[in-house]
Amino acid sequence: MSDAELLAILLRTGTKGKTALDLSRALLKQYGGLRQVLTMQVQEFCSHPGLGKAKYAFLQTVLEEIGRAHV
């Protein structure tokens, strides 16, 4: 799976006229990669249409779980 596909699964939904995959591809292109997207600050993340505090919190939870699992 590509980074865009993995991120799209985590985002779950897109916006009107953009699928989650479209949104993921745009974010990855703008920020230069998955790490940069997953570690951006909440204000930056939420400044994008379709991305709010709930999705930000979900992604941060996933990152925390990965860290605790020592993967």
XYZ file of C-alpha atoms in Angstrom:
71
model
C 0.000 0.000 0.000
C 1.147 3.515 -0.718
C 1.478 6.220 1.923
C -1.532 7.963 0.382
C -3.649 4.802 0.661
C -2.610 4.219 4.277
C -3.357 7.814 5.235
C -6.704 7.682 3.427
C -7.712 4.669 5.518
C -6.914 6.605 8.682
C -8.734 9.743 7.518
C -11.769 7.627 6.560
C -13.624 10.413 4.725
C -12.842 13.227 2.349
C -14.785 16.363 1.560
C -17.386 17.279 -1.016
C -15.735 16.605 -4.354
C -12.590 15.026 -2.835
C -12.194 11.472 -1.638
C -10.079 10.595 1.374
C -7.455 9.373 -1.100
C -7.493 12.697 -2.971
C -7.108 14.553 0.318
C -4.265 12.262 1.391
C -2.385 12.725 -1.866
C -2.712 16.510 -1.623
C -1.472 16.559 1.983
C 1.485 14.316 1.218
C 2.453 16.447 -1.750
C 2.121 19.714 0.172
C 4.016 18.561 3.270
C 6.540 16.250 1.660
C 5.636 12.946 3.253
C 3.724 10.897 5.765
C 5.866 11.821 8.773
C 5.335 15.524 8.137
C 1.572 15.107 7.818
C 1.288 12.995 10.962
C 3.395 15.343 13.068
C 1.928 18.699 12.084
C 0.424 20.893 14.776
C -3.327 20.840 15.371
C -3.890 24.358 14.008
C -2.129 23.532 10.741
C -3.936 20.200 10.409
C -7.349 21.719 11.051
C -6.766 24.524 8.553
C -7.486 22.062 5.733
C -11.090 21.454 4.647
C -12.340 18.125 5.966
C -9.710 17.883 8.687
C -10.809 18.741 12.188
C -9.935 18.099 15.779
C -11.539 14.645 15.828
C -9.384 13.380 12.939
C -6.323 15.034 14.459
C -6.991 13.344 17.810
C -7.507 9.988 16.081
C -4.179 10.254 14.236
C -2.390 11.260 17.429
C -3.919 8.263 19.194
C -2.653 5.953 16.458
C 0.844 7.426 16.792
C 0.757 7.004 20.578
C -0.365 3.389 20.280
C 2.454 2.650 17.841
C 4.952 4.225 20.222
C 3.691 2.202 23.150
C 3.824 -1.001 21.132
C 7.482 -0.305 20.303
C 6.900 -1.161 16.669
